[in-house]
mmCIF file of C-alpha atoms in Angstrom:
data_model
loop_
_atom_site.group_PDB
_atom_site.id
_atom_site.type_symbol
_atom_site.label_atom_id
_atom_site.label_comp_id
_atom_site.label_asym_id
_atom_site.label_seq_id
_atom_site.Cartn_x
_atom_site.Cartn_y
_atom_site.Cartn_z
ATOM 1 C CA UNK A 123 9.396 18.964 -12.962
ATOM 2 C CA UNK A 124 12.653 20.680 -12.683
ATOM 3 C CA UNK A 125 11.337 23.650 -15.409
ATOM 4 C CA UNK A 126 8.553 24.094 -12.793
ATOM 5 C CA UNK A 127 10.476 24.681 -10.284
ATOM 6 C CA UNK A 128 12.531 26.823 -11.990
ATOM 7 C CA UNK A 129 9.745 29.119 -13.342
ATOM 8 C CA UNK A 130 8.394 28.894 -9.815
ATOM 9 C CA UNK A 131 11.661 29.806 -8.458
ATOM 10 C CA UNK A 132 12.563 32.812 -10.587
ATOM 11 C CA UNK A 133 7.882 34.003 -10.267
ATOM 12 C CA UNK A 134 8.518 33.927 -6.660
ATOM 13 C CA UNK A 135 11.726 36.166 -7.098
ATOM 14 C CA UNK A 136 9.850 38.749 -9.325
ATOM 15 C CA UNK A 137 6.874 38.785 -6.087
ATOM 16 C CA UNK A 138 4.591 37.168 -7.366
ATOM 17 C CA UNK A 139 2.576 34.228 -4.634
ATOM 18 C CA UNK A 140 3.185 31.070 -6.728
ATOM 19 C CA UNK A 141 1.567 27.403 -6.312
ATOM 20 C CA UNK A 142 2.654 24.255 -8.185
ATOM 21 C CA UNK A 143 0.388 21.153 -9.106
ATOM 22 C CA UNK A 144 1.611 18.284 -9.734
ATOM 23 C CA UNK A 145 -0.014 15.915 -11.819
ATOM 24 C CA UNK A 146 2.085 12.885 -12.332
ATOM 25 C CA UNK A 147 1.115 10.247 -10.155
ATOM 26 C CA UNK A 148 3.249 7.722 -10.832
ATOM 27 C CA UNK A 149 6.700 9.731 -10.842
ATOM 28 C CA UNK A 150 5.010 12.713 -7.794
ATOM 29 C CA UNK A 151 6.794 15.389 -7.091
ATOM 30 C CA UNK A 152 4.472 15.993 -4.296
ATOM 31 C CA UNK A 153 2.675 13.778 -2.320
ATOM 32 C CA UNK A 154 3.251 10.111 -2.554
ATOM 33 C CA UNK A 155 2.806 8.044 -5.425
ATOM 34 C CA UNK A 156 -0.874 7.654 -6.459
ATOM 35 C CA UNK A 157 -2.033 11.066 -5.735
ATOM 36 C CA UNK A 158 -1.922 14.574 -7.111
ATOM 37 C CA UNK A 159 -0.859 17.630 -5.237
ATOM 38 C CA UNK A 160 -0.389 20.927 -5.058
ATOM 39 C CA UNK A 161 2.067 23.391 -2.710
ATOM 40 C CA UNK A 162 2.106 26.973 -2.350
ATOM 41 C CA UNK A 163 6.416 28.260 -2.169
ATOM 42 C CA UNK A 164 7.445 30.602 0.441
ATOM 43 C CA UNK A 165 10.916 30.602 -0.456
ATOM 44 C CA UNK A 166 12.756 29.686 -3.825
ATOM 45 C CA UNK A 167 13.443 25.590 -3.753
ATOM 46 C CA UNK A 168 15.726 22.971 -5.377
ATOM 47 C CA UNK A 169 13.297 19.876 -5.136
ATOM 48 C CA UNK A 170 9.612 20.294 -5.120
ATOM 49 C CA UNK A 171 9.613 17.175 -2.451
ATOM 50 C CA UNK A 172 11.194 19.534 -0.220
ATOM 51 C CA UNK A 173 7.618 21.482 0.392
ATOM 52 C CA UNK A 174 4.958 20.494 2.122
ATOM 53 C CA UNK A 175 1.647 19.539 0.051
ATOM 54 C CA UNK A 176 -1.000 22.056 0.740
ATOM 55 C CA UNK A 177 -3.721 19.569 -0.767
ATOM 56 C CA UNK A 178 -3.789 16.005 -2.244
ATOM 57 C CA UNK A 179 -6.138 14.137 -4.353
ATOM 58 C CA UNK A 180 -5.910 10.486 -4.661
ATOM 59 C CA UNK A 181 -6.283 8.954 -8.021
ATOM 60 C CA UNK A 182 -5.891 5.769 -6.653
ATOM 61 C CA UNK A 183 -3.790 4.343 -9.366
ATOM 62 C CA UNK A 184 -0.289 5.514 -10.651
ATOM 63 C CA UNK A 185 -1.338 6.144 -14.224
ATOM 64 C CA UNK A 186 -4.590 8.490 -15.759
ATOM 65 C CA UNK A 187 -5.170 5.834 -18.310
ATOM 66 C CA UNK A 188 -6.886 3.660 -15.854
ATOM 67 C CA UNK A 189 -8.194 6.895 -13.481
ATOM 68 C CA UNK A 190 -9.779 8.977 -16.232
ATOM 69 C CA UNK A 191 -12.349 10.287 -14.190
ATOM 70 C CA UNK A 192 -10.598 10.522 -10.973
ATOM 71 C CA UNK A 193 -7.750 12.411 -13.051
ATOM 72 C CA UNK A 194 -10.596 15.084 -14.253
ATOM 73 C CA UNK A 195 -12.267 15.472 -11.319
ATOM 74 C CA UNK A 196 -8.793 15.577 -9.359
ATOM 75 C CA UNK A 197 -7.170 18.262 -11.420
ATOM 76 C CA UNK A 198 -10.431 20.431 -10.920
ATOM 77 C CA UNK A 199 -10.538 20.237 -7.518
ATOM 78 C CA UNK A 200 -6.665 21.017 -7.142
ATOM 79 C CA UNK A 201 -6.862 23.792 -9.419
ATOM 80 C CA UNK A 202 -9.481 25.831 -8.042
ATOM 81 C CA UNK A 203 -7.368 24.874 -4.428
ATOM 82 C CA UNK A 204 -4.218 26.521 -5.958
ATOM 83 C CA UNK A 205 -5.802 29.291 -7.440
ATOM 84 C CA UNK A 206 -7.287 30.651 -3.849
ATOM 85 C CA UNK A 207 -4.093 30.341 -2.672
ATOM 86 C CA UNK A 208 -1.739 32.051 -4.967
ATOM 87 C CA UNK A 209 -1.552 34.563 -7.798
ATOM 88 C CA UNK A 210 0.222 31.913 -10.441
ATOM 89 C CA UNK A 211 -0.345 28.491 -11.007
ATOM 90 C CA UNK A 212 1.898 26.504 -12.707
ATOM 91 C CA UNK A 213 0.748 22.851 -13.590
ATOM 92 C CA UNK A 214 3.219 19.692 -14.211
ATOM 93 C CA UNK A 215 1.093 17.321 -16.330
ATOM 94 C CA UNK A 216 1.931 13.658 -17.033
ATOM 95 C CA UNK A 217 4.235 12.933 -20.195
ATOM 96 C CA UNK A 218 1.372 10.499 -21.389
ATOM 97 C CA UNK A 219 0.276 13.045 -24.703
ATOM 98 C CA UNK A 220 0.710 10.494 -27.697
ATOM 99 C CA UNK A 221 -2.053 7.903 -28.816
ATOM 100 C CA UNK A 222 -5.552 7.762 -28.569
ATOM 101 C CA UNK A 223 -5.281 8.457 -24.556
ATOM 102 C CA UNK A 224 -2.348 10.401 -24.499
ATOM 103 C CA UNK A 225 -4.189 13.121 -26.947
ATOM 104 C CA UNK A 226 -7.448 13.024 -24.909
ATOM 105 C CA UNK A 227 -5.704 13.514 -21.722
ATOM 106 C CA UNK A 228 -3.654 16.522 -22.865
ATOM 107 C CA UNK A 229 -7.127 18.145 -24.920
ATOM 108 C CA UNK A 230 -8.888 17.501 -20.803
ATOM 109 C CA UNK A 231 -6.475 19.430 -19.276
ATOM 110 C CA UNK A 232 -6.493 22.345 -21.558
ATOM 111 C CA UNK A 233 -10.734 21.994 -21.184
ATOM 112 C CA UNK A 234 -10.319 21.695 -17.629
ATOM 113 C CA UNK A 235 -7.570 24.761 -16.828
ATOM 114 C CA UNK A 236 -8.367 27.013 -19.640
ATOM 115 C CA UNK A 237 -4.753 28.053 -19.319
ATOM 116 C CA UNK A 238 -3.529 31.669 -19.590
ATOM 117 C CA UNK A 239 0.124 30.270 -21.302
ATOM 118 C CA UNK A 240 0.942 27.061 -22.675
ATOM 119 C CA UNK A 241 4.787 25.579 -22.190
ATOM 120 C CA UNK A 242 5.233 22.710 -24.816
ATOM 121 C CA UNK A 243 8.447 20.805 -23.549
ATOM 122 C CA UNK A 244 9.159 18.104 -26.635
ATOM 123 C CA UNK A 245 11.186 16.108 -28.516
ATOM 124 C CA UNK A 246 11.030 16.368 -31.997
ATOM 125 C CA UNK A 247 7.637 17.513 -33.229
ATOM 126 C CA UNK A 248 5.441 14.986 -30.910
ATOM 127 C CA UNK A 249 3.146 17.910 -29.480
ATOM 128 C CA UNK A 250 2.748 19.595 -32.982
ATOM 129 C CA UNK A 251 -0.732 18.577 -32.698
ATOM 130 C CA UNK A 252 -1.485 20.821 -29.490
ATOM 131 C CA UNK A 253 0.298 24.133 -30.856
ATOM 132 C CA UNK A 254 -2.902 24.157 -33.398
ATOM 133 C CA UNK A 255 -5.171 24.049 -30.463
ATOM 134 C CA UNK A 256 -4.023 26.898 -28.753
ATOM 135 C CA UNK A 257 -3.501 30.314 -29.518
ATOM 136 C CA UNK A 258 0.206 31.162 -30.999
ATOM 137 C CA UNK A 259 0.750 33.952 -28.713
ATOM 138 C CA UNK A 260 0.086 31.892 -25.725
ATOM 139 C CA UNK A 261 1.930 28.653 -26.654
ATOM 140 C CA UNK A 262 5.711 28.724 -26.070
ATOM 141 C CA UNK A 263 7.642 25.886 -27.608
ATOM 142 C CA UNK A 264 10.902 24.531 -25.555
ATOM 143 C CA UNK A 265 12.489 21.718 -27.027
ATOM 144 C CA UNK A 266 13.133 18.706 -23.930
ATOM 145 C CA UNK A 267 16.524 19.005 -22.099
ATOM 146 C CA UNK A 268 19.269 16.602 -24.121
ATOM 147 C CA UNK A 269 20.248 14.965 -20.613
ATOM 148 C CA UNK A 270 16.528 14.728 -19.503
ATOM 149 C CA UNK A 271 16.240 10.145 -20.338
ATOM 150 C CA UNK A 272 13.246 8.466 -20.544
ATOM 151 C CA UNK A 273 12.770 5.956 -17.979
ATOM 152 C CA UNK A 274 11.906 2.242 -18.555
ATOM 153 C CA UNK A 275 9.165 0.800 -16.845
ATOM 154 C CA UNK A 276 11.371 -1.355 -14.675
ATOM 155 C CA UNK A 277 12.875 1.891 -13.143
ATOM 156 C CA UNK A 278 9.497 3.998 -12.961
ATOM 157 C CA UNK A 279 8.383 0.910 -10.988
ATOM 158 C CA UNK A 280 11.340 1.019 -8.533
ATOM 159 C CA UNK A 281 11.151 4.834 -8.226
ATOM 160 C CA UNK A 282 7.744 4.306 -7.271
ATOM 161 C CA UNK A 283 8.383 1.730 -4.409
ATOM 162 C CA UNK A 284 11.131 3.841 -3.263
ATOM 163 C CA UNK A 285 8.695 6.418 -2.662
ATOM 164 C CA UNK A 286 6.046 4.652 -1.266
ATOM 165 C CA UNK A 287 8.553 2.889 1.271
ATOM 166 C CA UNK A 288 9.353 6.440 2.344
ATOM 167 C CA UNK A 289 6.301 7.565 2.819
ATOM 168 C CA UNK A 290 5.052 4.425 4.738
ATOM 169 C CA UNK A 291 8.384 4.056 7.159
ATOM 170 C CA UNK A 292 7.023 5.454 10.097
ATOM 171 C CA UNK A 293 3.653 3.784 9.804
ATOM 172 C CA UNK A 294 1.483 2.117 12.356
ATOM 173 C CA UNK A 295 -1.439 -0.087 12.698
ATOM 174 C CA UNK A 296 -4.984 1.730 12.918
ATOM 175 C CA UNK A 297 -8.570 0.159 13.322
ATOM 176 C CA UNK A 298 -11.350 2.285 12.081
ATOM 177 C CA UNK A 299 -14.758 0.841 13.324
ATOM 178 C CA UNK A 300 -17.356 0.467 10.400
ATOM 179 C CA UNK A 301 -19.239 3.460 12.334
ATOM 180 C CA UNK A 302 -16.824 6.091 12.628
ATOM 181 C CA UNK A 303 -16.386 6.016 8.562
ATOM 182 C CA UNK A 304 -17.941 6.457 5.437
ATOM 183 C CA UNK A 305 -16.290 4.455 2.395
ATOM 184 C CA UNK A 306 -15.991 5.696 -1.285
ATOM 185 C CA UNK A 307 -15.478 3.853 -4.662
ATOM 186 C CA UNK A 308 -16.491 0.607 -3.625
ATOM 187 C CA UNK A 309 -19.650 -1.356 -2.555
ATOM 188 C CA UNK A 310 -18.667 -2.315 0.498
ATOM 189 C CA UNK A 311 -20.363 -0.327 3.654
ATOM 190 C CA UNK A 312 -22.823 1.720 0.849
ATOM 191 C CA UNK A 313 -25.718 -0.422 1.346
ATOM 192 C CA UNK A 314 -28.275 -2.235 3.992
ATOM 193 C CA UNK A 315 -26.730 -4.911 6.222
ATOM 194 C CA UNK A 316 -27.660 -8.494 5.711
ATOM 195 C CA UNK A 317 -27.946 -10.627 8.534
ATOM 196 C CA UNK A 318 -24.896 -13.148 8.234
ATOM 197 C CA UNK A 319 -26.900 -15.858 9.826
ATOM 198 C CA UNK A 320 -29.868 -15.584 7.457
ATOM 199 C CA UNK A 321 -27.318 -15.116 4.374
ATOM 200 C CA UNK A 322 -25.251 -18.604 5.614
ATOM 201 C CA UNK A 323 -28.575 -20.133 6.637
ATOM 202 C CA UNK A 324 -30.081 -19.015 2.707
ATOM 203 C CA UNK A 325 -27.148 -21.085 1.273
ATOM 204 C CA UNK A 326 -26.440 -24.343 4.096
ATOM 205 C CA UNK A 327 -23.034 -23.501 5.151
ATOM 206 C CA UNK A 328 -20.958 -20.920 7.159
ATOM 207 C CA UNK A 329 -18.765 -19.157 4.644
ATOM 208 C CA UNK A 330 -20.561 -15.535 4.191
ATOM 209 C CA UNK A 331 -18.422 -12.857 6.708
ATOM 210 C CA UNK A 332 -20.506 -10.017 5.302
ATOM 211 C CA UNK A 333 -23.664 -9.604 3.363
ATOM 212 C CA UNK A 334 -25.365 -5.765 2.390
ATOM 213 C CA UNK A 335 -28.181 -4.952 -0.022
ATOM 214 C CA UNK A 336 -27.332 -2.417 -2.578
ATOM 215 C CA UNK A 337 -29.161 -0.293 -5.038
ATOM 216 C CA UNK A 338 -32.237 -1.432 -6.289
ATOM 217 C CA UNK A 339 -30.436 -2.586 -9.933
ATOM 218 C CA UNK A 340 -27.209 -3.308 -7.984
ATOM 219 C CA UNK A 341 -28.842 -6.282 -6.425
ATOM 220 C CA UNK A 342 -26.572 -7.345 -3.350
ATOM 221 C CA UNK A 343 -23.036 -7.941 -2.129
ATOM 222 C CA UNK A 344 -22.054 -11.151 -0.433
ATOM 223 C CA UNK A 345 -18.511 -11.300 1.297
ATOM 224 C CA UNK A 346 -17.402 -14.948 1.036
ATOM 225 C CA UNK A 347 -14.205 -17.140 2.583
ATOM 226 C CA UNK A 348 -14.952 -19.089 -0.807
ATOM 227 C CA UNK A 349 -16.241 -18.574 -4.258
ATOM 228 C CA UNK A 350 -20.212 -19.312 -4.109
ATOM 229 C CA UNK A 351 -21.681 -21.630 -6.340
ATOM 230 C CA UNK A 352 -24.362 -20.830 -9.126
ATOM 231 C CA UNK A 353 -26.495 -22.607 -6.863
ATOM 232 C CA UNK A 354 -25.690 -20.634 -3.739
ATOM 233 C CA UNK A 355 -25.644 -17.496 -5.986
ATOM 234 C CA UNK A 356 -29.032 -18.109 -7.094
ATOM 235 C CA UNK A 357 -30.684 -19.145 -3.635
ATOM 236 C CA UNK A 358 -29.236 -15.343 -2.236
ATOM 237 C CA UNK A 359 -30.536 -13.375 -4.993
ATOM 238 C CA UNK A 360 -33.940 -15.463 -4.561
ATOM 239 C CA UNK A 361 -34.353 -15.082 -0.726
ATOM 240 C CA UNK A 362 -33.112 -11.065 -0.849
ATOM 241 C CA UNK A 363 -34.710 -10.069 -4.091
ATOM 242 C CA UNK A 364 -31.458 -9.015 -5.542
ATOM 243 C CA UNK A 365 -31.177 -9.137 -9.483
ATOM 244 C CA UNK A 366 -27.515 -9.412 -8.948
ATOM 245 C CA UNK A 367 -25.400 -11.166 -6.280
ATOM 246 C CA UNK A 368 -21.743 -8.946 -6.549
ATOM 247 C CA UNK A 369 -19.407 -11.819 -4.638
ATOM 248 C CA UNK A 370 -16.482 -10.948 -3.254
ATOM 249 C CA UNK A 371 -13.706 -13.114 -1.257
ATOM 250 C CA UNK A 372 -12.206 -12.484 2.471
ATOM 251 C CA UNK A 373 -8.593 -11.521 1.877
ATOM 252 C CA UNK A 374 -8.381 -9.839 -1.523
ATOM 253 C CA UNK A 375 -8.690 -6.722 0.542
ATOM 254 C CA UNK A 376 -4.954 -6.989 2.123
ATOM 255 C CA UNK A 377 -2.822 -4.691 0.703
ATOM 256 C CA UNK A 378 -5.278 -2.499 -0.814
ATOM 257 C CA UNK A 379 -4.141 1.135 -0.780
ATOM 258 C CA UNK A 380 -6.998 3.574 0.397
ATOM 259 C CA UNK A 381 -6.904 7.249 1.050
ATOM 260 C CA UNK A 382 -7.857 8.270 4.569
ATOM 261 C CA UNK A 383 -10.263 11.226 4.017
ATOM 262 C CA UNK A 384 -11.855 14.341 5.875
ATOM 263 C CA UNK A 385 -15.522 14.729 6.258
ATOM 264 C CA UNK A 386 -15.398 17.035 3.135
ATOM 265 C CA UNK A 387 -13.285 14.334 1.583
ATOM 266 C CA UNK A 388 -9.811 15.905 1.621
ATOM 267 C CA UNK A 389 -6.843 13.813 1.759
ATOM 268 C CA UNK A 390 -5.673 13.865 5.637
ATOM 269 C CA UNK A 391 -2.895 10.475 4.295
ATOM 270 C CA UNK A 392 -3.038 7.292 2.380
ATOM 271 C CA UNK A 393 -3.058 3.748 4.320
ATOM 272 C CA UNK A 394 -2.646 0.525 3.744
ATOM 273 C CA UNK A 395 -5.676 -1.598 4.565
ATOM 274 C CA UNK A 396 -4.103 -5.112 6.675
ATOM 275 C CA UNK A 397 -7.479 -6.697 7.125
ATOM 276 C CA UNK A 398 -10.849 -5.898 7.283
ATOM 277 C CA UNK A 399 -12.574 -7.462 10.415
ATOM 278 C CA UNK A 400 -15.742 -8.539 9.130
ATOM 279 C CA UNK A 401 -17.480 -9.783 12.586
ATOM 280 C CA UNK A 402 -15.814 -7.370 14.754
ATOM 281 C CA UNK A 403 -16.714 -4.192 11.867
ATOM 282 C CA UNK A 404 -13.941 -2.747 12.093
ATOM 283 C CA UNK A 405 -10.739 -2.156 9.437
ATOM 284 C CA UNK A 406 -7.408 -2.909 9.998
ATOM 285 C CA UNK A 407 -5.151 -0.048 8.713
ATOM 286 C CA UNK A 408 -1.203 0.735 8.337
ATOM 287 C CA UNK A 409 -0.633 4.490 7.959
ATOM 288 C CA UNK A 410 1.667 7.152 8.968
ATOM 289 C CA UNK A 411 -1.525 9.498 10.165
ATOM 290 C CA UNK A 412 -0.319 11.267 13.141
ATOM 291 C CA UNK A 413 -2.285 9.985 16.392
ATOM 292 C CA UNK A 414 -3.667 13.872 17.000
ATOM 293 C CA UNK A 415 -5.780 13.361 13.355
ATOM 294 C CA UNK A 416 -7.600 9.738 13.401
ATOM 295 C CA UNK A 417 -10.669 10.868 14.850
ATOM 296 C CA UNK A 418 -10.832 13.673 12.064
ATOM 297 C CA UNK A 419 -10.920 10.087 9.578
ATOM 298 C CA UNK A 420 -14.286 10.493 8.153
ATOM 299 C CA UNK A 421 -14.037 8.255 4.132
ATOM 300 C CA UNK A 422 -12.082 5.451 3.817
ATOM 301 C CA UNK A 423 -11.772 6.058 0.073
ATOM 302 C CA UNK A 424 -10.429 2.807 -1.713
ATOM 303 C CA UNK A 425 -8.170 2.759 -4.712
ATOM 304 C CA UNK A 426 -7.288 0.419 -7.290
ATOM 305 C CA UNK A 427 -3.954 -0.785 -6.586
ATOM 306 C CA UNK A 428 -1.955 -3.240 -3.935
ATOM 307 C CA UNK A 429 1.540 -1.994 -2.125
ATOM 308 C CA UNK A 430 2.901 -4.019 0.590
ATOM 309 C CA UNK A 431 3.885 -1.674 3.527
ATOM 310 C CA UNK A 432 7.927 -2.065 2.939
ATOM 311 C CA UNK A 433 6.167 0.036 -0.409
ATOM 312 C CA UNK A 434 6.831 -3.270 -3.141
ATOM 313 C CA UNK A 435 4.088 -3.131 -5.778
ATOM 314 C CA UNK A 436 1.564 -6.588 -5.586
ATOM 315 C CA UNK A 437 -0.480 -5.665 -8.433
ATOM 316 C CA UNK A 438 -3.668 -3.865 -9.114
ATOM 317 C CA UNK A 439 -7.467 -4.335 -9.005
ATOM 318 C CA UNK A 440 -10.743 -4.000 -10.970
ATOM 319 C CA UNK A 441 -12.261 -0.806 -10.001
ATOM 320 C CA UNK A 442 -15.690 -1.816 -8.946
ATOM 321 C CA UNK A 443 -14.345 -5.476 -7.330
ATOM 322 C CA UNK A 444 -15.205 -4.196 -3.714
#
């Protein structure tokens, strides 16, 4: 981070319009953890956090070892942002590039940028393996600053609640009625509503808030206050012709961390979902979105991780659970 905003620094001195994208979601430099970002300089800069992102994308998770495809399809859609808006690009990428995942990641990127000059920043000869992937004359080779440490986990995590209790300090409670918004990567609002009555009446009790028929090999999704039996799992797919009854419980939503979205599904800021209010349709949201842009909220986009709103970390979830 701090080389790119020294090469920005000394681009934008030469006159040349410079943007940089950040690709670290865990340890941002711009936007809050869990996204990508990029930000176009006006004037030379000592932190990157200082500017203002011009675009986010949210990943929904703080590393690209569970977000594979929403890291791809992220760093596309920030690059081709950052390239309409300045001259130079210059892309931080994560410091995952050993391993199995670390070597695929790194060989994406290159795929995905097709990058004019490659800056390998390492210790020791851990990259060796990407200077025979790219042309010598475009590769430079810069061995890692001496007083640049690795972090532990244990401090990556508290840098990363640090940062998301900034960025949720001035936050406030939200409801978004089920038909003002779309949602994306989840089930939940993407199929046919099923009467709750018929769905409680299908099984003999009262314990099914929310009921929708998906795809027709996606069966349907049942929204319970309790974990359904086989039994009650079997009657539902029976009486609604679903080959597969998704169940989900009231609650595990709390805490969920969602991206609050534009009708072309641009980042407008992240929130924190408090409940969703099944009868009423409507969720419960904590976010700092200013007052002037709710009714521009189009996606509630979900993600796959929970943060309490003072920004402590309460673990993560299967993608697909919702």
């Amino acid at each position: 981070t701090f080389f790119s905003t020294y090469l920005a620094n000394r681009l934008l001195e030469a006159g040349r319009s410079v943007a940089v994208l950040d690709c670290d979601a865990g340890q941002p430099a711009i936007g809050p953890p869990g996204t990508m970002g990029f930000a176009v300089l006006r004037q030379p800069v000592v932190f990157l956090q200082d500017i203002s992102p011009r675009q986010l994308y949210f990943t929904g998770t703080y590393s690209p070892g569970t977000s594979f495809l929403e890291f791809g399809a992220g760093l596309a859609r920030l690059f081709a942002g950052a390239r309409s808006a300045a001259e130079t690009v210059i892309v931080n990428t994560p410091g995952w590039v050993q391993g199995d995942g670390g070597r695929l990641l790194s060989r994406s990127e290159i795929d995905i940028l097709s990058p004019d000059m490659l800056v390998l920043m390492q210790r020791a000869d851990e990259l060796r393996y990407m200077e025979r992937l790219f042309p010598p004359d475009n590769c430079e080779r810069l061995p890692a600053a001496e007083l640049a440490a690795v972090r532990s986990q244990a401090e990556r995590k508290s840098s990363r609640e640090r940062l998301e209790a900034e960025y949720f300090k001035d936050a406030r409670r939200v409801e978004f009625p089920f038909s003002a918004v779309a949602t994306d990567r989840c089930y939940f609002l993407s199929g046919t509503k099923i009467s709750r009555k018929q769905a409680n009446k299908t099984i003999g009790a009262h314990t099914i808030l929310w009921a929708e028929r998906l795809g027709s090999r996606e069966g349907m999704l049942a929204i319970s206050t309790r974990p359904l039996h086989y039994e009650d799992i079997r009657a539902l797919g029976t009486a609604f012709d679903a080959s597969r009854v998704k169940v989900t419980l009231a609650g595990d939503e709390t805490h969920v961390e969602v991206a609050l979205n534009d009708g072309q599904n641009n980042v407008l800021a992240l929130g924190i979902i408090r409940r969703i209010n099944y009868r009423a349709g409507s969720f419960d949201i904590f976010t700092p979105l200013p007052a002037a842009m709710i009714k521009r909220v189009k996606v509630v986009q979900f993600g796959f991780i929970r943060v309490a709103p003072d920004g402590r970390e309460e673990g993560s979830i299967e993608p697909g659970y919702f």
